[in-house]
PDB file of C-alpha atoms in Angstrom:
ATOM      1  CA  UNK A 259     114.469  95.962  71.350  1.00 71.00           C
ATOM      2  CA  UNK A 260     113.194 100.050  72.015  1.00 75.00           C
ATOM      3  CA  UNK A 261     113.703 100.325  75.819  1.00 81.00           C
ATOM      4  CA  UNK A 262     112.448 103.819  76.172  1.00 79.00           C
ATOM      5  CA  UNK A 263     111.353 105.276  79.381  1.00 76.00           C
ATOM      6  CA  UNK A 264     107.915 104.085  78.986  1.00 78.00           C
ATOM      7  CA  UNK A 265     109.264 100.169  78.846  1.00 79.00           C
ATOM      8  CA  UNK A 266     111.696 100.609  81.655  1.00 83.00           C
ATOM      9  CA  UNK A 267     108.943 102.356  84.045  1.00 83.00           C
ATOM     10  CA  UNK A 268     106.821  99.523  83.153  1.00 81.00           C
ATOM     11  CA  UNK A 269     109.627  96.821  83.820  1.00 87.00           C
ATOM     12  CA  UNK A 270     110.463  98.181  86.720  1.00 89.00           C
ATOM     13  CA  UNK A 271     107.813  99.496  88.651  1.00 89.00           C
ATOM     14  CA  UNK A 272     107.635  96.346  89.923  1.00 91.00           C
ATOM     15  CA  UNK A 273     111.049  95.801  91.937  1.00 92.00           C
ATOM     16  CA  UNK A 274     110.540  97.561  95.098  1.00 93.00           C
ATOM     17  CA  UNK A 275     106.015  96.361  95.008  1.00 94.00           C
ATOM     18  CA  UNK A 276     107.063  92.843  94.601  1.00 96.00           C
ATOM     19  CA  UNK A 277     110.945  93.013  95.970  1.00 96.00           C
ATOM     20  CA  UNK A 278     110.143  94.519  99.265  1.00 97.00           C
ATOM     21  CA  UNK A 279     107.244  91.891 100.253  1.00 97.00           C
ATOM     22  CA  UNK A 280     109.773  88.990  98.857  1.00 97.00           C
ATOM     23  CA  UNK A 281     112.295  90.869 101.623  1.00 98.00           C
ATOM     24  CA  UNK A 282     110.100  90.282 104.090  1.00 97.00           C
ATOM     25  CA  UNK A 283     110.108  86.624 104.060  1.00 97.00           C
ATOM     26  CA  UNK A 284     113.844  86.445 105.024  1.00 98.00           C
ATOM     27  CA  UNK A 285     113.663  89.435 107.198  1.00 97.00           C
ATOM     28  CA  UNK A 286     111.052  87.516 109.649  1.00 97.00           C
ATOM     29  CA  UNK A 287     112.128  84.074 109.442  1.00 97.00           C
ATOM     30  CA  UNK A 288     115.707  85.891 110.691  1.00 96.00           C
ATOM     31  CA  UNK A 289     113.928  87.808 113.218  1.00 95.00           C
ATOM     32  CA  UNK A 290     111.665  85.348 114.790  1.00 95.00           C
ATOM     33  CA  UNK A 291     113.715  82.672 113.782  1.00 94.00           C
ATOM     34  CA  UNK A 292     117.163  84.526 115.094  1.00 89.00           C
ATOM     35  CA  UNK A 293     118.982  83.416 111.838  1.00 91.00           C
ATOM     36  CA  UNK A 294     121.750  85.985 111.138  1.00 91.00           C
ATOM     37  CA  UNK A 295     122.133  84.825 107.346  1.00 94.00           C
ATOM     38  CA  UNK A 296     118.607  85.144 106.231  1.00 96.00           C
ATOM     39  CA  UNK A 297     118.331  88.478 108.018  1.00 96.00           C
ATOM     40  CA  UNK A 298     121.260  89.529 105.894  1.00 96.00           C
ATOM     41  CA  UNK A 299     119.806  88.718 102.747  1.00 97.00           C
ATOM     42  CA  UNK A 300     116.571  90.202 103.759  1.00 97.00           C
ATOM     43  CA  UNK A 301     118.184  93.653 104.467  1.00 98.00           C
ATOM     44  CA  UNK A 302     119.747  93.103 101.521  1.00 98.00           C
ATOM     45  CA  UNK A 303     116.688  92.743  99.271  1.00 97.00           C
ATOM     46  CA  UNK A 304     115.325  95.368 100.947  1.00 98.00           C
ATOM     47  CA  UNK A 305     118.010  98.125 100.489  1.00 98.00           C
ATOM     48  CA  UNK A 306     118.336  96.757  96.732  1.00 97.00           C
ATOM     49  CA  UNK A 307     114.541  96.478  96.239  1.00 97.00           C
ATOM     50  CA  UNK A 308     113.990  99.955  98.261  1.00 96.00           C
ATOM     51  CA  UNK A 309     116.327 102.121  96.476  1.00 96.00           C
ATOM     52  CA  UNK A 310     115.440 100.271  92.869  1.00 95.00           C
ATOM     53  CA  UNK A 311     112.675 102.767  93.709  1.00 95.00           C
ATOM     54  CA  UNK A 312     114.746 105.846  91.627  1.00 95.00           C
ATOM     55  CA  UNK A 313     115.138 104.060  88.770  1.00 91.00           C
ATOM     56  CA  UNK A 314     111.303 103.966  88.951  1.00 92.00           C
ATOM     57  CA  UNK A 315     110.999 107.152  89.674  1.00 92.00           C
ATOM     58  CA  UNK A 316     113.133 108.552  86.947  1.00 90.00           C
ATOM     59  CA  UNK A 317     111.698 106.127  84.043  1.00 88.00           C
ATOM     60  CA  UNK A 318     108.150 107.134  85.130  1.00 87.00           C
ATOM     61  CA  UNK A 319     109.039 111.239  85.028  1.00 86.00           C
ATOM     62  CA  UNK A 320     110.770 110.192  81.737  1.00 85.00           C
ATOM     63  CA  UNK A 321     107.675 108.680  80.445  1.00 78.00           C
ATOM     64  CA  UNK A 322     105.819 111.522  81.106  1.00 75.00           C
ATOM     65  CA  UNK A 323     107.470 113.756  78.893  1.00 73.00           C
ATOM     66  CA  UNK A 324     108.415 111.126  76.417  1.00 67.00           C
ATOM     67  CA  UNK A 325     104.967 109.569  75.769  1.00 66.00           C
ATOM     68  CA  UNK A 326     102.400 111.292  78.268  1.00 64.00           C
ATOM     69  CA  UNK A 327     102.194 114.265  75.920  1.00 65.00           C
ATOM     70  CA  UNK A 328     103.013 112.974  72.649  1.00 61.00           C
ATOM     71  CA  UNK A 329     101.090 112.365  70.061  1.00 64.00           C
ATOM     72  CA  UNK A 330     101.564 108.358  71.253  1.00 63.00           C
ATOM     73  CA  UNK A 331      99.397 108.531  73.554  1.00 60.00           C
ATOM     74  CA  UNK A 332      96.349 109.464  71.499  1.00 63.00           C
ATOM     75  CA  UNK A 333      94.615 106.658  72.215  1.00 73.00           C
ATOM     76  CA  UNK A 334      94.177 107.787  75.823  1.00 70.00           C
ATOM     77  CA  UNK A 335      90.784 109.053  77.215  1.00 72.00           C
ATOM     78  CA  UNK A 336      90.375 112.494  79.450  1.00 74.00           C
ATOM     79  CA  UNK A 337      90.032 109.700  82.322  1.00 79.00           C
ATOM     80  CA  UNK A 338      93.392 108.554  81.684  1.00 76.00           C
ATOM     81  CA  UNK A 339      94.873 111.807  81.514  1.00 78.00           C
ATOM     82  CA  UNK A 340      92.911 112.282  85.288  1.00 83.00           C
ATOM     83  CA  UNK A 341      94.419 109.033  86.604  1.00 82.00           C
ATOM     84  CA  UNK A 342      98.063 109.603  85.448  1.00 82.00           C
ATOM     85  CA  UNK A 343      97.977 113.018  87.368  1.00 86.00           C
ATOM     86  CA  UNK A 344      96.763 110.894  90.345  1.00 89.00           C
ATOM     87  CA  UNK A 345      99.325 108.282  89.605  1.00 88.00           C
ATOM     88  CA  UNK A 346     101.947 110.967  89.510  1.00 89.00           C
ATOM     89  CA  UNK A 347     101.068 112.964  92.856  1.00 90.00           C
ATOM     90  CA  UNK A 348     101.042 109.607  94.623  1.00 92.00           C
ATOM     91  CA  UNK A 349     104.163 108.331  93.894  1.00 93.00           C
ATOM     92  CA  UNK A 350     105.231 111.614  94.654  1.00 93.00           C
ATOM     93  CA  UNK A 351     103.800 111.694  98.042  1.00 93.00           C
ATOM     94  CA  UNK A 352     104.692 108.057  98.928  1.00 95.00           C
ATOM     95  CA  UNK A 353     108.398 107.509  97.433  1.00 95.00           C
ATOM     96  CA  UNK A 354     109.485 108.317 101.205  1.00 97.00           C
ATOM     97  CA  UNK A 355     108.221 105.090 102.504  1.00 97.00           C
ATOM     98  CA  UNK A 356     110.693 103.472  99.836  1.00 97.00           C
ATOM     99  CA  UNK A 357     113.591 105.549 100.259  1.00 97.00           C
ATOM    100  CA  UNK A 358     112.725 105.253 104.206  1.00 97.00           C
ATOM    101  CA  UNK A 359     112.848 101.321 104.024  1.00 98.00           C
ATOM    102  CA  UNK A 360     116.087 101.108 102.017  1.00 98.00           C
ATOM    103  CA  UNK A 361     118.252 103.348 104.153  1.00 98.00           C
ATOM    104  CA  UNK A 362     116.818 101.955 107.487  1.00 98.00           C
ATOM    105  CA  UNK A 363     117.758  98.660 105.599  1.00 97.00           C
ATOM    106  CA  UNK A 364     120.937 100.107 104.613  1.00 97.00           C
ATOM    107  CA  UNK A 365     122.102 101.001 108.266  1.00 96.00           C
ATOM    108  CA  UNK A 366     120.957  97.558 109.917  1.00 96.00           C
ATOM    109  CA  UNK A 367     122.729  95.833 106.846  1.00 95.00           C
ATOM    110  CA  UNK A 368     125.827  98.262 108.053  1.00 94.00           C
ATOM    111  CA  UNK A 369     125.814  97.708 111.911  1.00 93.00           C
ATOM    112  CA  UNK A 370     125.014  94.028 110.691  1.00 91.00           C
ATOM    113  CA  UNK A 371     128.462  93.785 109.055  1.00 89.00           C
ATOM    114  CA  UNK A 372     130.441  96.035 111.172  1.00 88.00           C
ATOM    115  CA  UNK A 373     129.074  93.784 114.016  1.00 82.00           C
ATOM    116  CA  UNK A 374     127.653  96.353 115.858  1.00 70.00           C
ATOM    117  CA  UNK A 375     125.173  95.484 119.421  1.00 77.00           C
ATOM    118  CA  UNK A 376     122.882  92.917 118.364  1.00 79.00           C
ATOM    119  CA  UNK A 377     120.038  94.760 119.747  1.00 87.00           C
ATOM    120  CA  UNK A 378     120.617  97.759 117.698  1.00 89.00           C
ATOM    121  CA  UNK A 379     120.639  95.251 114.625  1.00 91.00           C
ATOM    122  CA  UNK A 380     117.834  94.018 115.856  1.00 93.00           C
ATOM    123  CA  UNK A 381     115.861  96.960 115.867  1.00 94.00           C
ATOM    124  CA  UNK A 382     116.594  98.477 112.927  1.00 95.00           C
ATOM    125  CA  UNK A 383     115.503  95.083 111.460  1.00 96.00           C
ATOM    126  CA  UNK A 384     112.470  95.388 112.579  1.00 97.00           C
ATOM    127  CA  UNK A 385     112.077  98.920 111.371  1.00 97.00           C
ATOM    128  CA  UNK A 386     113.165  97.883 108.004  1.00 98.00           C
ATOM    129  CA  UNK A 387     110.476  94.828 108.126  1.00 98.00           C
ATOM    130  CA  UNK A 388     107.864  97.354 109.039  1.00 98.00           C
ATOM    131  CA  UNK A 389     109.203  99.782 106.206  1.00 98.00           C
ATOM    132  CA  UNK A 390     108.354  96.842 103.679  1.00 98.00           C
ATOM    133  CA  UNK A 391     105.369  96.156 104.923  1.00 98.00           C
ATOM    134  CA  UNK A 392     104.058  99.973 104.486  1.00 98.00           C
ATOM    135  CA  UNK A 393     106.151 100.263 100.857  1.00 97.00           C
ATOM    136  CA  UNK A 394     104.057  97.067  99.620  1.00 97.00           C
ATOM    137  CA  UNK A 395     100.679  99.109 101.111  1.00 97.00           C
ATOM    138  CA  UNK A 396     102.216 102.195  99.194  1.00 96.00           C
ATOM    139  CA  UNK A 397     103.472 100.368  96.143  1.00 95.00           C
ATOM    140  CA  UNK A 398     100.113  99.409  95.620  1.00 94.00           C
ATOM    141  CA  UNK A 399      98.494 102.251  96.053  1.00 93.00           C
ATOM    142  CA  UNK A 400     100.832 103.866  93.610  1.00 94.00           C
ATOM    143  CA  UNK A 401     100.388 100.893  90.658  1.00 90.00           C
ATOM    144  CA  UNK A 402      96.340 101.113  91.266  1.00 88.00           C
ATOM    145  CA  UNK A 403      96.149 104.323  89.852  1.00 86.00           C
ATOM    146  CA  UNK A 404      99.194 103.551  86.661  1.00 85.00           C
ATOM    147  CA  UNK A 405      97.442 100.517  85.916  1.00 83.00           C
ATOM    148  CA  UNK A 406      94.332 102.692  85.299  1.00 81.00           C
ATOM    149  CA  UNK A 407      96.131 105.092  83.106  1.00 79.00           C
ATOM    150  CA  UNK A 408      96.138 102.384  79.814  1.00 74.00           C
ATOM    151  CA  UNK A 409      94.006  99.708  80.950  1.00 75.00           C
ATOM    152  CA  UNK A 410      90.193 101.101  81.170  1.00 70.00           C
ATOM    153  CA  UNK A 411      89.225  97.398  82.503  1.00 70.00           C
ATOM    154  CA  UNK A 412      90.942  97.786  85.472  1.00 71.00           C
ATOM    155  CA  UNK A 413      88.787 101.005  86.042  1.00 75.00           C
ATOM    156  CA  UNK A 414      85.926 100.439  88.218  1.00 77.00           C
ATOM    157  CA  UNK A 415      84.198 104.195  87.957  1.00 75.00           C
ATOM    158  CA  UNK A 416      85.667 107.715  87.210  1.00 75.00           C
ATOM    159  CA  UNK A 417      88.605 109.375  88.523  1.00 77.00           C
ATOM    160  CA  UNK A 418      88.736 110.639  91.666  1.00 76.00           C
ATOM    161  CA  UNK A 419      86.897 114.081  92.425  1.00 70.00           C
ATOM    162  CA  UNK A 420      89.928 115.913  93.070  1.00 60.00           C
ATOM    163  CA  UNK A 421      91.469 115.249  89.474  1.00 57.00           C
ATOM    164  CA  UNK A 422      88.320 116.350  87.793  1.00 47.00           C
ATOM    165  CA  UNK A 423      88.639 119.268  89.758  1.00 43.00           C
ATOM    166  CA  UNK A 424      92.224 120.751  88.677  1.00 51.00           C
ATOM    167  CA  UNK A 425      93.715 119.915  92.605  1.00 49.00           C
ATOM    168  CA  UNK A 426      96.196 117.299  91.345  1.00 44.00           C
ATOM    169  CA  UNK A 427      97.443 119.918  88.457  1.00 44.00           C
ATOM    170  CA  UNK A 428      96.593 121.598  85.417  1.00 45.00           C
ATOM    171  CA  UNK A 429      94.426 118.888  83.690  1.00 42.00           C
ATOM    172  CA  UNK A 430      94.053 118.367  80.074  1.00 41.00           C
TER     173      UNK A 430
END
């Protein structure tokens, strides 16, 4: 088996997309349902699924280099050169909301276990359920675009004016 940074982007680009809306099951049945124990593993998908989001990160920059510009990737058309820049620049822009979710995660988890005020626990709980909530919206956003990159069916018209255009990078 050749896991290269091309596989492992594509293996796991979808932790924190489909990890952080599986968090959010536990996270609201133990906020609504005040159930300590499935809050716990809910904070603990999230921080898990949230911060799974460097390996992603680091596989996809990988990939770039690795396959992006090699002579592998001759199959790809000008558009899919246009959507991996877009792909790129929104990952960039939206790996906050990831990061964000796992360490507000992380802290509830902490205050959680160090039995800190409920309320604060509380809180942060539902920060971290909001967090997943916008990573999933962001996720998505993100794997629209990658999917595009190799899979021309999943394009529905051209790139994006701005990638034409040079304003998400050099072009090619």
């Amino acid at each position: 088996m050749n896991l290269n940074p091309e596989h492992l982007h594509v293996m796991l680009n979808h932790l924190p997309l489909i990890g952080l809306a599986l968090a959010l099951v536990p996270l609201l049945i133990g906020l609504l349902g005040n159930r300590r124990e499935s809050l716990f593993i809910g904070l603990l998908l999230a921080t898990l699924c949230g911060a799974s989001t460097m390996a992603v990160m680091w596989s996809g920059e990988e990939a770039e280099h690795d396959w992006l510009h090699s002579e592998r990737a001759g199959h790809l058309d000008a558009d899919a050169y246009a959507w991996a820049e877009i792909h790129e620049h929104r990952a960039e822009d939206f790996v906050w909301v990831m990061y964000g979710t796992a360490a507000v995660s992380l802290v509830a988890l902490l205050s959680m276990v160090m039995k800190k005020r409920v309320k604060t626990t509380r809180v942060l709980a539902g920060l971290a359920a909001l967090g997943c909530v916008l990573s999933v919206a962001a996720s998505a956003y993100i794997a629209d675009s990658g999917g595009k990159i190799s899979h021309p069916e999943f394009r529905t018209g051209p790139p994006p004016a701005e990638a034409e255009h040079g304003e998400y990078g050099e072009g090619h």
